[in-house]
Backbone as a ProteinNet text record, in pm:
[ID]
protein_1_A
[PRIMARY]
MTWNPPWSLPFSMLFGLLPYRLSRLFWFLIQITIVFFFAIVLWEIYGGMKRFVWIALIGLFAFGPTLQMLKFGQMTILVLFGCLGFLYFVRRGSDFWSGVMASLMLVKPHLLYLVLIAVIIWSLSHRRYGILFGIAASLVVATLVSWLINPNLIAEYLYAIRYNPLGNWMTATLGTLLRLIFGADKLYLQFIPSAIGVIWFIVYWLKNKATWDWVATLPLIILASAATTSYGWTFDYAVCGWAVIHIATLFDFSKWTIQKTFIIISFFVVSIMSIFLAVNFSWFLWLPSFFLVWYVLSFKYLMIDKSAVQKNEILLAN
[TERTIARY]
64.9	17.5	113.8	40.7	103.4	52.1	89	5.8	113.6	162.9	206.2	124.3	105.4	7.6	1.5	-125.4	-162.8	-80.2	-43.9	110.2	239.8	263.8	347.9	361.2	228.1	182.7	259.9	270.3	305.5	464.7	504.7	665.6	636.5	516.8	535.6	472.5	351	316.9	368.2	515.2	591.5	681.5	627.2	685.6	639.3	536.2	397.1	390.3	470.4	431.5	475.1	581	710.4	629.7	686.7	716	800.9	703.4	786.2	888.9	952.3	1122	1192.4	1166.7	1192.5	1251.3	1139.8	1095	1224.5	1146.6	1208.2	1330.2	1445.9	1561.4	1618.5	1484.3	1554.2	1546.8	1464.1	1468.8	1532.3	1608.3	1710.8	1831.8	1796.8	1986.1	1949.2	1815.6	1810.3	1813.4	1830.1	1920.3	2027.2	2063	2215.6	2304	2225.5	2294.4	2252.7	2091	2113.3	2244.5	2175.1	2307.6	2446.2	2499.4	2624.2	2655.1	2551.1	2595.8	2537.4	2439.6	2422.6	2514.5	2606.1	2785.4	2807.4	2881.5	2966.4	2965.2	2816.5	2823.3	2831.2	2761.7	2765.1	2929.1	2941.9	3147.1	3198.9	3141.6	3174.8	3174.1	3009	3008.3	3048.5	3041.2	3157.9	3215.8	3342.4	3513.8	3537.8	3524.6	3577	3725	3803.1	3878.9	3830.1	3917.6	3851.2	3853.4	3981.9	4109.8	3980	3953.6	3923.4	3719.5	3706.8	3593.6	3488.1	3605.7	3521.2	3523.5	3557.8	3509.3	3390.6	3365	3156.7	3075.6	3156	3064.4	3109.3	3204	3157.8	3114.1	3090.9	3010.3	2868.9	2845.9	2739.1	2664	2761.3	2755.5	2760.1	2792.4	2778.4	2711.3	2647.1	2529.4	2450.9	2379.3	2224.2	2102.6	2088.2	1990.7	1983.5	2062.6	2046	2072.8	2104.9	2101.4	1986.5	1874	1737.9	1686.4	1702.6	1584.6	1587.9	1712.6	1786.9	1651.1	1717.2	1675.3	1456	1458.4	1327.7	1204.5	1381.6	1313.8	1237.2	1244.7	1166.4	1209.4	1115.5	1102.7	1208.3	1209	1358.2	1441.1	1441.1	1542.4	1577.5	1408.2	1344.2	1334.5	1288.1	1320.3	1426.6	1564	1715.3	1770.2	1660.2	1687.3	1655.4	1506	1468.9	1544.3	1622.4	1700	1772.1	1837	1970.5	1952.1	1873.3	1876.7	1754	1686.4	1719.7	1784.4	1888	2049	2117.7	2095.8	2147.7	2156.9	1978.1	1941	1877	1906.3	1844	1969.1	2096.9	2240.8	2260.4	2212.4	2201.1	2101.7	2057.8	1931.7	1855.4	1828.9	1698.5	1569.5	1526.5	1466.8	1317.2	1232.1	1147.5	1156.7	1296.5	1360.2	1407.4	1448.7	1437.7	1301.5	1217.8	1089.6	1010.6	1018.8	1000.8	1146.1	1256.6	1346.8	1257.2	1175.5	1171.5	1079.2	904	907.2	870.2	972.1	1016.2	1024.4	1039.9	1032.2	907.3	812.3	646.9	669.5	699.6	700.6	646.9	660.4	724.8	742.5	568.4	586.8	583.3	587.8	603.1	760.1	890.7	993.6	1074.1	1090.4	1203.2	1113.9	966.4	866.2	888	1102.9	1108.8	1179.9	1249.7	1320.6	1198.1	1072.3	930.7	933.5	920.5	934.2	991.4	1115.8	1198.4	1199.5	1194.8	1221	1111.7	921.9	862.9	907	947.8	927.5	1069.9	1169.2	1351.9	1277.9	1184.3	1093.8	1054.6	935.5	879	915.6	1050.2	1147.6	1126.5	1272	1333.2	1299.2	1109.9	1090.7	1129.8	1132	1120.4	1045.9	910.5	834.3	825.5	912	989.8	930.6	1016.3	1018	894.9	758.1	664	641.9	610	581.5	595.9	681.1	744.2	651.4	727	651.4	514.3	361.5	219.1	242.2	300.5	302.7	262.7	429.6	470.7	356.5	361.7	193.8	126.5	37.6	-72.5	-86.8	28.1	109.2	103.4	159.6	152.3	-5.9	-51.3	-207.3	-316.4	-289.1	-390.6	-348.4	-176	-136.1	-213.2	-215.4	-260.6	-436	-479.4	-656.2	-670.6	-660.7	-679.3	-645.5	-539.3	-568.8	-668.9	-690.6	-746.3	-917	-985	-1060.2	-1116.5	-1080.7	-1147.9	-1078.4	-919	-833.5	-865.9	-878.5	-902.7	-1033	-1024.4	-1166.9	-1052.4	-1052.5	-963.1	-880.8	-778.2	-693	-706.7	-835.3	-900.5	-983.1	-1095.2	-1095.5	-979.5	-833.8	-760.3	-728.1	-678.6	-629.5	-743.7	-896.9	-941.7	-987.4	-983.8	-990	-838.7	-786.7	-640.4	-529.8	-615.8	-525.2	-306.3	-261.3	-123.3	-63.3	-209.4	-211.2	-185.4	-212.9	-270.5	-149.9	34.6	177.5	243.3	292.3	397.2	534.8	582.2	742.9	825	918.6	1035.4	1071.3	1000.2	972.8	991.9	978.2	985.5	806.9	763.8	609.4	613.7	656.3	601.9	607	711.3	778.3	717	671.5	596.9	440.7	411.5	291.6	280.5	377.3	453.2	432	497.8	464	338.9	263.5	135.6	80.9	11	-39.6	-127.1	-40.9	-27.2	-196.6	-302	-497.8	-413.6	-324	-311.7	-291.3	-425.9	-291.4	-196.6	-244.6	-161.1	-50.1	12.8	212.7	224	211.5	286.4	296.5	202.4	308.9	398.5	385.4	473.4	533.3	664.7	752	774.8	666.6	661.8	653.6	583.7	565.3	671.7	750.1	898.8	1000.4	989.8	1056.7	998	853.7	862.3	883.5	930.1	946.7	1113.6	1144.8	1278.1	1263	1268.9	1240.5	1254.2	1156.6	1170	1278.7	1311	1439.3	1540.7	1555.2	1658.5	1691.7	1550.6	1563.2	1569.5	1463.8	1532	1634.6	1734.7	1876.6	1925.2	1915.4	2002.7	1996.9	1840	1764.2	1876.7	1902.2	2063.4	2170.3	2220.7	2384.6	2278.7	2232	2110	2224.7	2255.7	2365.4	2282.3	2229.9	2189.6	2284.7	2391.2	2462.5	2529.7	2531.6	2585.4	2462.5	2300.9	2212.4	2115.2	2086.9	2045.5	2136.5	2224.1	2251.2	2168.6	2194.4	2113.7	1994.1	1895.2	1752.6	1733	1773.7	1771.4	1719.1	1882.1	1858.8	1748.5	1727.7	1569.8	1468.8	1496.1	1341.6	1283.3	1410.1	1440.2	1454.8	1437.6	1466.6	1331.1	1223.1	1109.8	970	1052.3	894.3	753.7	683.3	582.6	574.7	618.3	630.8	743.2	781.8	909.9	968.7	1028.4	1075.6	1251	1326.2	1460.3	1476.4	1415.4	1461.2	1429.5	1357.7	1290.7	1496.5	1488.7	1649.9	1783.7	1751.8	1902.6	1863.3	1785.1	1845	1908.9	1978.8	1998.2	2160.3	2179.9	2321.7	2371	2280.7	2374.6	2418.8	2432.3	2479.6	2644.3	2632.7	2750.6	2781.9	2800.9	2962.3	2978.1	2898.8	2955.5	3040.8	2945.3	3087.1	3254.5	3247.8	3348.1	3374	3394.8	3451	3573.6	3489.5	3601.8	3715.1	3690.8	3814.4	3918.8	4086.1	4201.4	4199.6	4286.3	4282.9	4453.5	4520.9	4677.3	4706.6	4583	4640.4	4510.8	4540.3	4426	4484.2	4336.3	4294.6	4156.5	4170	4048.1	3955.7	3922.6	3771.8	3734.3	3801.5	3774.4	3729.4	3851.7	3858.9	3675.4	3622.4	3600.7	3415.3	3362.6	3362.8	3293.2	3430.4	3395.4	3316.2	3386.8	3321	3208.1	3136.5	3006.4	2908.5	2944.6	2886.3	2866.7	3019.1	2955.8	2856.8	2951.9	2857.4	2664.5	2599.9	2519.6	2470.7	2534.8	2421.2	2449.8	2529.8	2531.5	2402.2	2408.4	2305.8	2136.8	2153.6	2018.2	1979	2073.6	2139.7	2077	2118	2117.2	2002.4	2030.4	1928.7	1813.4	1749.4	1581.3	1499.7	1481.7	1425	1239.3	1155.5	1055	1136.1	1123.8	1145.2	1098.8	995.2	939	1106.4	1133.6	1243.2	1383.5	1342.4	1495.3	1428.7	1347.9	1297.7	1452.3	1492.1	1634.9	1672.2	1741.2	1828.8	1780.2	1682.6	1769.3	1824.3	1784.3	1804.4	1955.2	2002.6	2138.4	2219.4	2225.2	2272.9	2211.1	2196.4	2172.6	2224.8	2298	2374.7	2489.6	2509.7	2669.8	2671.8	2578.7	2623	2668.5	2600.7	2625.9	2757.1	2790.7	2928.4	3005.2	3041.9	3101.1	3184.4	3092	3121.7	3205.5	3064.8	3135.1	3293	3305.1	3495.3	3605.5	3523.3	3602	3662.3	3537.5	3556.1	3691.9	3699.2	3805.2	3959.9	3905.5	4083.5	4124.9	4012.1	4030.9	4089.2	4060.7	4088	4254.5	4314.3	4400.7	4499.4	4442.8	4559.9	4620.8	4483.8	4530	4615.9	4573.5	4667.9	4846.7	4852.1	4990.6	5073.9	5060.7	5013.6	5086.3	4999.1	5064.9	5145.7	5182.1	5326.8	5388.2	5368.7	5502.9	5551.3	5486.5	5499.9	5554.3	5571.6	5597.7	5724.9
-138.9	1.5	184.9	227.9	392.5	478.9	570.6	699.9	736.1	785.8	919.3	963.2	1066.7	1132.3	1113.9	1180.9	1106.6	1197.1	1298	1353.1	1232.8	1163.5	1075.3	952.8	928.8	796.8	810.1	905.1	869.9	800.8	831.8	763.8	650.5	539.8	384.5	407.5	454.4	354.8	298.4	379.3	411.8	212.5	148.7	54.9	17.9	0.6	-136.7	-177.3	-67.5	-120.2	-222.4	-249.1	-435.2	-494.5	-610.4	-723.7	-709.3	-791.3	-717.2	-708.1	-830.3	-888.9	-790.5	-706.8	-707.5	-495.2	-455.9	-373.8	-286.9	-409	-361.9	-361.5	-503.9	-451	-228.9	-237.6	-120.6	-15.6	-46.3	82.6	85.6	-77.2	-3.1	-4.7	-59.7	37.3	164.9	261.3	358.8	453.7	336.3	435.2	432.8	289.7	329.1	420	470	611.2	738.8	699.6	840.6	836.7	742.1	758.8	836.7	768.7	777.5	850.8	940.9	1071.1	1209.8	1146.6	1282.5	1237	1166.6	1200.9	1191.3	1223.8	1299.7	1442.6	1543.7	1579.6	1736	1622	1758.4	1692.5	1567.9	1593.8	1702.8	1746.8	1814.5	1970.4	1969.2	2148.4	2164	2020.4	2163.9	2110	2150.1	2113.8	2021.1	1920.6	1751.1	1751.8	1743	1707.5	1567.2	1581.8	1518.9	1349.9	1335	1210.5	1159.5	1252.6	1145.1	1112	1140.3	1180.8	1039.2	879.9	760.9	788.8	898.6	876.7	917.9	978.4	1016.9	889.7	815	721	626.9	582.5	494.4	510.9	658.6	650.2	670.5	745	708.5	594.2	500.3	366.5	264.6	344.2	296.9	290.3	396.6	487.9	409.5	358.8	266.3	245.3	442.9	409.3	433.3	461.7	452.8	338.4	198.5	74.7	-20.8	45.2	41.1	105	170.4	269.4	159.5	97	27.1	-129.4	-107.8	-256.8	-292.3	-196	-173.7	-79.1	-13.9	20.9	155.3	172.1	303	460.6	549.7	691.7	774.4	778.4	818.8	950.2	862.9	849.9	973.8	938.2	1091.9	1256.6	1190.6	1319	1394.2	1311.2	1300.6	1395.8	1318.7	1430.1	1517.1	1555.5	1689.3	1795.9	1706	1833.2	1927.3	1790.1	1829.7	1903.4	1891.6	1969.8	2077.8	2109.1	2254	2329	2251.5	2335.8	2386.5	2287.8	2366.3	2345.2	2435.2	2544	2672.5	2660.1	2762.8	2846.7	2756.2	2840.2	2878.2	2873.1	2916.8	3009.4	3036.9	3117.2	3023.6	2964.2	2877.2	2833.2	2995.4	2962.4	2769.9	2779.3	2730.5	2584.8	2532.9	2403.5	2437.4	2560.5	2513.5	2408.8	2483.8	2465.9	2338.8	2307.5	2117.4	2021.8	2003.6	1893.2	1991.9	2087.2	2119.8	1976.9	2015	1923.9	1803.1	1770.1	1570.6	1590.9	1690.6	1604.5	1639	1685.2	1648.1	1539.3	1433.2	1238.4	1251.9	1240.9	1273.8	1452.1	1431	1593.1	1596.8	1553.7	1515.3	1524.9	1455	1438.8	1523.9	1599	1748.7	1921.4	1815.4	1938.5	2122	2128.3	2238.7	2319.1	2210.2	2246.9	2339.7	2264.7	2333.5	2400.6	2479.2	2595.6	2685.3	2596.1	2715.5	2803.5	2698.2	2681	2800	2788.8	2914	3041.5	3058.5	3173	3210.9	3157	3243.1	3272.3	3206.5	3282.7	3324.3	3328.3	3494.8	3612.2	3643.1	3706.8	3747	3687.5	3747.9	3798.6	3724.9	3715	3683	3553.1	3433.9	3357.6	3308.3	3359.9	3202.9	3248	3130.3	3002.2	2961.7	2919	2783.8	2943.6	2862.9	2799.2	2900.8	2844.8	2669.5	2729.3	2529.1	2397.9	2469.9	2396.5	2318	2442.7	2399.3	2387.2	2382.1	2317.8	2272.7	2116.1	1976.2	1880.3	1967.7	1857.4	1893.7	1952.6	1975.2	1927.6	1873.5	1798.1	1668.5	1637.6	1494.8	1438.7	1510.5	1529	1510.5	1513.1	1528.8	1391.8	1401.2	1268.1	1112.9	1093.6	1001.1	928.9	1146	1186.7	1128	1116	1067.8	940.8	884.1	709.6	649.3	719.1	717.5	783.7	829.2	917.2	971.7	790.7	828.5	880.9	860.4	894.5	1002.9	1092.7	1148	1140	1047	1013.4	905.6	718.4	690.7	688	866.2	832.1	901.6	996.5	1070.6	921.8	821.3	759.9	651.1	629.1	616.2	651.8	748.2	821.4	866.4	807.1	820	681.9	544.6	440.2	375.9	387.5	287.7	478.7	574.9	638.5	623.7	707.5	668.4	684.9	699.1	732.8	586.3	460.7	335.9	228.9	420.6	335	440.9	338.6	372.5	371.7	507.2	544	538	602.9	562.7	768.2	800.2	948.4	964.6	1150.5	1133	1181.2	1206.4	1226.7	1023.6	959.5	794.8	758.5	852.7	893.4	902.9	975.9	1113.7	984.4	945.8	920.5	778	724.1	530.5	574.2	728.9	799.4	838.2	920.4	966.9	926.2	761.4	767.9	777.9	606.3	577.2	641.2	662.2	691.3	857.8	926.3	1116.2	1178.2	1104.5	1114.7	1304.5	1350	1500.2	1586	1408.1	1457.5	1396.5	1405.1	1266.5	1428.5	1577.8	1676.4	1713.8	1750.6	1792	1846.3	1718.1	1783.9	1803.4	1873.6	1893.6	2108.8	2129.2	2266.6	2331.1	2268.7	2229.2	2282.3	2209.1	2249.1	2359.7	2364.4	2561.4	2612.3	2616.4	2760.3	2744.5	2689.5	2653.6	2745.9	2687	2714.4	2857.5	2878.2	3082.9	3209.9	3158.6	3102.9	3138.9	3053.6	3039.3	3140.4	3111.5	3229.5	3402.8	3390.4	3528.4	3585.2	3478.1	3467.7	3513.7	3488.1	3416.1	3442	3504.9	3549.1	3640.4	3732.2	3806.8	3788.9	3634.5	3596.8	3479.5	3466.7	3331.6	3274.5	3113.7	3076.5	2933.7	2842.3	2716.3	2595.9	2622.5	2517.4	2537.7	2613.7	2581.7	2517.4	2601.8	2561.4	2432.3	2381.9	2319.7	2133.8	2169.3	1965.9	1981.2	2145.3	2176	2149.2	2200.9	2139.5	2055.1	1989.9	1843.1	1762.8	1753.9	1743.9	1702.9	1875.9	1942.4	1885.3	1858.7	1898.4	1697.6	1616.9	1464.3	1368.4	1526.4	1486	1478.3	1541.5	1644.3	1612.5	1547.5	1542.2	1436.2	1453.7	1369.7	1178.2	1177.4	1009.6	1005.5	880.2	835.1	707.2	612.8	550	458.7	416.3	415.7	431.2	358.8	409.6	590.8	629.8	737.6	885.2	755.1	905.6	962.5	806.9	828.5	981.2	1074.5	1190.6	1277	1193	1218.6	1220.5	1192.8	1143.3	1243.6	1360.9	1524.7	1578.5	1523	1580	1539.6	1401.6	1279.4	1360.6	1372.6	1376.2	1482.6	1624.2	1736.4	1739.8	1690.2	1662.7	1565.8	1503.1	1363.1	1526.8	1636.3	1736.6	1747.8	1763.3	1855.1	1790.3	1679.5	1632.7	1607.4	1623.6	1647.3	1488.4	1410.6	1286.2	1282.9	1416.4	1375.9	1395.1	1453.9	1479.5	1392.1	1260.8	1192.7	1279.5	1263.4	1275	1163.2	1171.3	1093.2	1144.7	1238.8	1291.6	1248.6	1265	1193	1086.9	975	829.1	808.8	875.5	955.6	939.4	1041.5	1070.9	967.5	881	772.9	665	615.4	462.8	493.4	625.5	599.3	635.9	669.4	680.6	519.2	415.2	315.2	241.7	289.8	145.2	205.6	261.3	351	315.5	340.1	282.7	167.1	50.5	-115.8	-167.5	-131.4	-69.2	-112	-40	28.8	-28.7	-92.7	-249.1	-376.5	-377.1	-532	-553.3	-469.1	-530.7	-533.9	-673.7	-769.4	-661.6	-507.5	-508.7	-407.6	-388.1	-276.8	-105.3	-62.8	-4.1	145.9	138.7	259.9	222.2	121.5	100.9	267.7	249.9	388.9	528.2	610.6	645.9	779.1	740.5	811.3	849	762.6	746.4	888.5	1033.1	1168.4	1207.7	1224.3	1259.9	1242.7	1145.4	1138	1190.7	1215	1191.6	1425.3	1438.8	1590.5	1582.9	1517.6	1573.7	1551.4	1458.2	1417.5	1560.6	1555.2	1642.1	1777	1834.4	1945.4	1933.5	1836.1	1840.5	1839.1	1775.4	1689.6	1799.6	1947.5	2008.9	2152.2	2115.4	2209.9	2204	2071.1	2064.1	2049.8	1965	1995.6	2131.5	2220.1	2376.5	2437.9	2407.9	2441.8	2395.8	2242.1	2178.8	2284.4	2301.1	2289.1	2473.7	2522.5	2689.9	2732.4	2559.1	2581	2496.5	2462	2391	2478	2619.5	2728.6	2759	2843.2	2948.8	2897.9	2699.6	2690.8	2695.8	2700.9	2670.2	2804.4	2916.7	3017.4	3116.4	3001.8	3072.6	2985.7	2869	2771.7	2834.9	2960.3	3079.9	3120	3208.4	3334.9	3286.3
-39.1	16.9	-27.7	-55.4	-65.9	-23.8	44.7	84.1	-39.1	-75.4	-220.2	-254	-313.8	-301.1	-412.2	-521.1	-669.2	-775.1	-760.5	-825.5	-850.9	-733.8	-760.2	-851.9	-844.3	-965.8	-1065.3	-1176.4	-1257.8	-1337.1	-1157.3	-1156.6	-1178.4	-1082.1	-1030.8	-1163.2	-1237.1	-1347	-1482.2	-1467.4	-1655.7	-1538.1	-1448.3	-1401.9	-1357.6	-1384.2	-1479.3	-1576.7	-1689.7	-1808.5	-1797.8	-1744.3	-1776.9	-1680.6	-1714.7	-1553.4	-1438	-1299.7	-1193.8	-1180.1	-1256.1	-1195.1	-1312.6	-1448.3	-1533	-1403.2	-1377.6	-1383.4	-1262.1	-1168.9	-1022.1	-1004.6	-1105	-1163.4	-1237.6	-1365.4	-1411	-1294.5	-1207.2	-1105.9	-1045.3	-974.9	-834.3	-900.3	-1003.8	-1110	-1142.4	-1182.1	-1206.2	-1040.9	-936.8	-813.5	-762	-836.4	-812.5	-854.5	-1000.7	-1086.8	-1007	-1001.8	-860	-798.9	-734	-577.2	-617	-700.6	-759.2	-805.1	-919.4	-959	-888.8	-734.2	-548.6	-523.6	-470.6	-476.3	-531.8	-601.9	-706.8	-711.4	-791.6	-766.4	-657.1	-524.8	-387.3	-324.3	-348.7	-295.3	-421.9	-497.6	-643.7	-612.4	-534.4	-485.4	-387	-268.7	-102.5	-133.9	-261.4	-196	-169.2	-219.6	-211.8	-355.4	-274.9	-379.5	-542.6	-556.7	-757.8	-741.8	-711	-690.9	-536	-468.8	-355.6	-322.8	-444.3	-428.7	-410.4	-404.4	-360	-205.7	-103.6	-31.1	71.3	-75.8	-96.1	-135.9	-210.5	-265.4	-143.8	-106.2	53.3	115.9	172.9	264.9	234.1	89.4	73.7	113.2	-28	9	122.1	222.2	360.1	453.4	391.5	535	576.8	632.8	680.1	608.5	672.2	528.2	426.8	301	177.1	112	184.3	156.5	277.2	325.6	365.1	169.8	180.5	68.1	-89.1	-96.7	-232.8	-139.2	-117.5	3	-133.3	-27.2	-43.3	-150.5	-242.8	-380.9	-356.3	-237.4	-274.8	-317.2	-295.6	-442	-305.9	-254.4	-156	-215.6	-358.9	-386.6	-548.4	-458.7	-613.6	-550.6	-435.6	-312.9	-314.3	-312.3	-320.1	-418.3	-519.3	-653.2	-693.7	-659.9	-646.2	-543.6	-439.3	-364.7	-504.2	-539.2	-586.1	-643.4	-788.8	-859.4	-847.9	-740.7	-713	-667.2	-570.6	-561.5	-665	-771.3	-958.3	-999.7	-1032.4	-1102.6	-1036.9	-910.7	-865.4	-859.4	-853.6	-820.4	-1021.2	-1125.5	-1209.2	-1309.8	-1189.6	-1214.7	-1295.9	-1305.4	-1372.5	-1354.8	-1350.3	-1191.2	-1165.3	-1320.3	-1415.8	-1350.7	-1366.9	-1386.8	-1211.4	-1132.7	-964.1	-951	-1001.2	-923.4	-924.2	-1073.5	-1169	-1086.5	-1085.9	-940.3	-778.5	-782.5	-569.1	-624.4	-708.1	-724.9	-660	-714.4	-640	-539.9	-443.6	-283.2	-291.3	-330.4	-248.2	-271.1	-367.6	-308.6	-225	-131.8	17.4	103.1	106.8	109.6	324.2	366.7	463.5	564.7	393.6	528	508.9	345	411.5	415.2	462.1	462.1	499.4	631.1	634	470.1	386.7	302.6	128.6	224.6	117	142.2	303.4	377.6	301.2	371.9	285.4	163.1	111.8	-105.1	-119.4	21.3	-42.7	-37	73.2	136.6	90.6	16	-15.8	-150	-209.3	-303.3	-359	-258.3	-192.3	-146.6	-95.6	-55.3	-133.7	-180.5	-362.5	-462.1	-500.5	-599.9	-712.8	-636.8	-770.4	-812.7	-824.1	-839.6	-977.8	-1063.9	-1168.5	-1078.3	-958.4	-850	-811.5	-741.8	-742.6	-878.9	-977.4	-1106.8	-1126.7	-1130.4	-1148.4	-1056.7	-1011.1	-865.7	-906.6	-933.2	-923.5	-1106	-1194.8	-1331.5	-1284.6	-1247.5	-1218.5	-1167.9	-1051	-924.5	-1075.4	-1137.3	-1180.3	-1330.3	-1372.3	-1501	-1424.2	-1369.9	-1302	-1285.8	-1174.9	-1152.4	-1265.9	-1313	-1464.1	-1555.5	-1562.1	-1598	-1511.2	-1386.1	-1288.5	-1335.1	-1301.1	-1308.8	-1557.9	-1589.6	-1701.1	-1722.8	-1629.8	-1620.6	-1539.3	-1437.3	-1331	-1306.7	-1314.4	-1337.3	-1196.4	-1135.6	-999.9	-875.3	-905.3	-863	-714.4	-761.9	-634.7	-474.2	-525.7	-464.2	-361.6	-425.5	-423.7	-348.5	-347.4	-270.6	-80.5	-101.7	45.4	82.1	28.5	149.3	166.6	58.7	116.9	244.3	239.2	377.1	519.4	491.7	534.8	659.3	562.4	581	649.3	557.1	598.5	667	785.4	848.8	879.2	872.4	852.4	994.2	1151.9	1194.1	1267.6	1232.4	1288.1	1282.6	1246.7	1209	1321.6	1394.6	1474.6	1397.9	1317.8	1202.9	1314	1295	1360.5	1371.1	1444.5	1457	1633	1628.2	1747	1812.5	1707.8	1774.3	1818	1729.9	1754.9	1900.1	1982.8	2099.7	2194.6	2166.9	2255.4	2283.3	2161	2158.3	2231.8	2283.7	2349.5	2441.4	2496.1	2545.7	2681.2	2597	2640.1	2604.9	2553.7	2486.4	2352.1	2293.4	2140.9	2015.8	2137.2	2084.4	2059	2098.7	2062.5	1989.5	1846.2	1759	1768.2	1814.1	1737.2	1821.7	1898.1	1908.9	1831.9	1759.7	1634.6	1556.6	1547.3	1484.8	1584.5	1685.8	1737.8	1716.7	1711	1690.4	1571.2	1449.5	1305.8	1376.3	1426.8	1494.1	1506.3	1593.5	1712.1	1585.8	1540	1343.7	1281.6	1259.7	1231.8	1261.5	1437.1	1515.9	1504.9	1469.6	1421.1	1319.2	1265	1089.3	1134.3	1121.1	1137.9	1249.7	1286	1358.8	1249.6	1241.7	1146.2	1023.6	998.5	874	881.6	1026	1041.6	1047.4	1181.3	1139.9	1045.7	966.1	787.2	698.5	724.8	541.5	528.4	599.7	468.5	336.7	458.9	474.3	339.4	332.8	226.4	219.3	185.7	127	73.6	-32.7	-46	42.6	-51.8	-24.8	152	217.7	346.7	427.2	441.4	480	485.8	397.1	318.6	418.5	404.4	553.9	622.6	745.2	877.6	873.4	745.2	771.4	674	656.4	539.6	704	757.1	907	982.2	1011.7	1159.5	1069	1007.6	913.6	883.2	872.1	942.5	1019	1165.7	1292.6	1308.4	1315.7	1364.6	1231	1154.8	1057.2	1130.1	1062.6	1163.5	1126.2	971.6	970.3	875.5	919	823.8	899.8	795.5	801.7	762.1	832.9	843.4	670.4	578.7	426.1	402.1	472.8	456.2	437.3	640.9	649.2	536.3	397.8	291.1	264.1	327.5	258.6	367.6	533.3	610.1	528.7	437.4	413.3	256.7	256.1	226	353.9	449.8	514.2	560	565.4	598.7	392.4	294.9	274.4	251	319.6	353.5	414.9	579.3	631.3	641.6	492.7	439.1	367.4	332.3	237.2	337.6	449.1	607.9	601.6	593.6	690.8	580.6	693.5	643.6	706	635.2	638.4	658.7	650	662.1	889.8	889.9	1029.7	1126.8	1148.4	1248.3	1440	1481.7	1575.7	1702.8	1807.4	1845.9	1807	1838.6	1808.3	1598	1541.8	1385	1447	1485.8	1517.4	1575.7	1674.7	1726.9	1577.2	1506.8	1404.7	1347.1	1324	1242.5	1274.8	1344.6	1406	1504.3	1539.1	1551	1413.6	1338.5	1176.2	1135.8	1108.5	1043.3	1198.9	1311.6	1416.1	1389.8	1373.5	1364.5	1248.4	1130.7	1035.1	988.7	1030.4	1068.4	1178.8	1206.6	1441.2	1247	1157.2	1094.1	1019.4	932.6	862.1	920	1005.8	1088.8	1169.5	1233.5	1365.4	1293.9	1359.7	1347.1	1447.7	1380.3	1467.3	1416.4	1476.1	1363.6	1355	1266	1240.2	1291.5	1429.3	1463.3	1627.4	1645.3	1768.9	1673.5	1537.3	1573.8	1482.7	1619.8	1633.8	1622.6	1727.5	1731.3	1569.4	1482.5	1296.9	1362.2	1290.2	1254.2	1327.3	1492.7	1585.4	1579.9	1574.7	1644.7	1555.7	1386.3	1273.7	1285.2	1320	1344.8	1426.9	1559.3	1615.5	1628.2	1550.1	1469.2	1368.3	1225	1209.8	1294.5	1358.4	1476.7	1510.2	1588.8	1686	1495.4	1438.2	1393	1281.3	1269.7	1196.1	1238.3	1405.4	1457.1	1456.1	1488.3	1560.6	1470.1	1311.2	1156.7	1145.5	1165.3	1154.6	1219.3	1314.8	1433.5	1395.4	1397.8	1328.6	1171.6	1110.4	931.4	1009	1001.9	1108.5	1165	1240	1306	1195.9	1147.5	1030.1	917.8	882.1	798.7	888.1	999.3	1075.6	1140.2	1135.3	1137.7	1024	872.5	706.4	699.8	775.1	768.2	875.3	929.3	1048.7	1013.4	917.7	862.8	752.9	687.3	577.6	588.9	713.4	768.5	822.9
[MASK]
++++++++++++++++++++++++++++++++++++++++++++++++++++++++++++++++++++++++++++++++++++++++++++++++++++++++++++++++++++++++++++++++++++++++++++++++++++++++++++++++++++++++++++++++++++++++++++++++++++++++++++++++++++++++++++++++++++++++++++++++++++++++++++++++++++++++++++++++++++++++++++++++++++++++++++++++++++++++++++++

């Protein structure tokens, strides 16, 4: 069963034209290709040296949620691809195509909801209305394609979410933790972390809007969104791989420290746990929060370490 919105169905329908085994193989190869492309492009965007791009590939393919995403054939890969595509086109001033790519994040709108809010607010504040037009046009066209094939689509989708609500599931989120503590029947608890996430983003936006840089801000916003999403499974947190690559580009492997060892070991231990522990998905409700803390602390330490190295190089040069 799927809860993806109607505009996501054209992607599924394309593969439905083929026999299952062939379509599954084809989709798997597309996923692998996008992961490779994502790692290479993001490594370059964050200033990683080309000869060390293999580090990004190892980091992403060793990341537990990425492997879970590939195993289950999840559409989370489209969310990642859409976010990367948005960054690519917005940096080149191509607003319409930025919006088209951003619309892919709406395949799972709850997952990167803070990024979507950021896109809307930034577009409005900078009068980049073409981005919003690109998003709207993509959603209308995709929904229309689905509706033409199945005119009962909208009614059936509304029926599905009414009689098979997501509230029946205890997913890997902080909202689930609140429901486990205060009562599983209290569905509103599922959305409290997201409300807190929105408040945090408003404060963050007001503080940084004058110097807004998508390359610098996206890793943190993606992690904050994943950590406070209302619904999410382990494979959804493959979006956190964005921050993993960013941290990898900051590493100076010529100088080893205890802190760097801890950063790498903690990454691999948690990744292995998310792959091999035979437990319910809801057990991993702490996973995106862990990577949010991991990213913030790793970034802070590696930037301090990088500054110290640069100062030493200047002193030696003098």
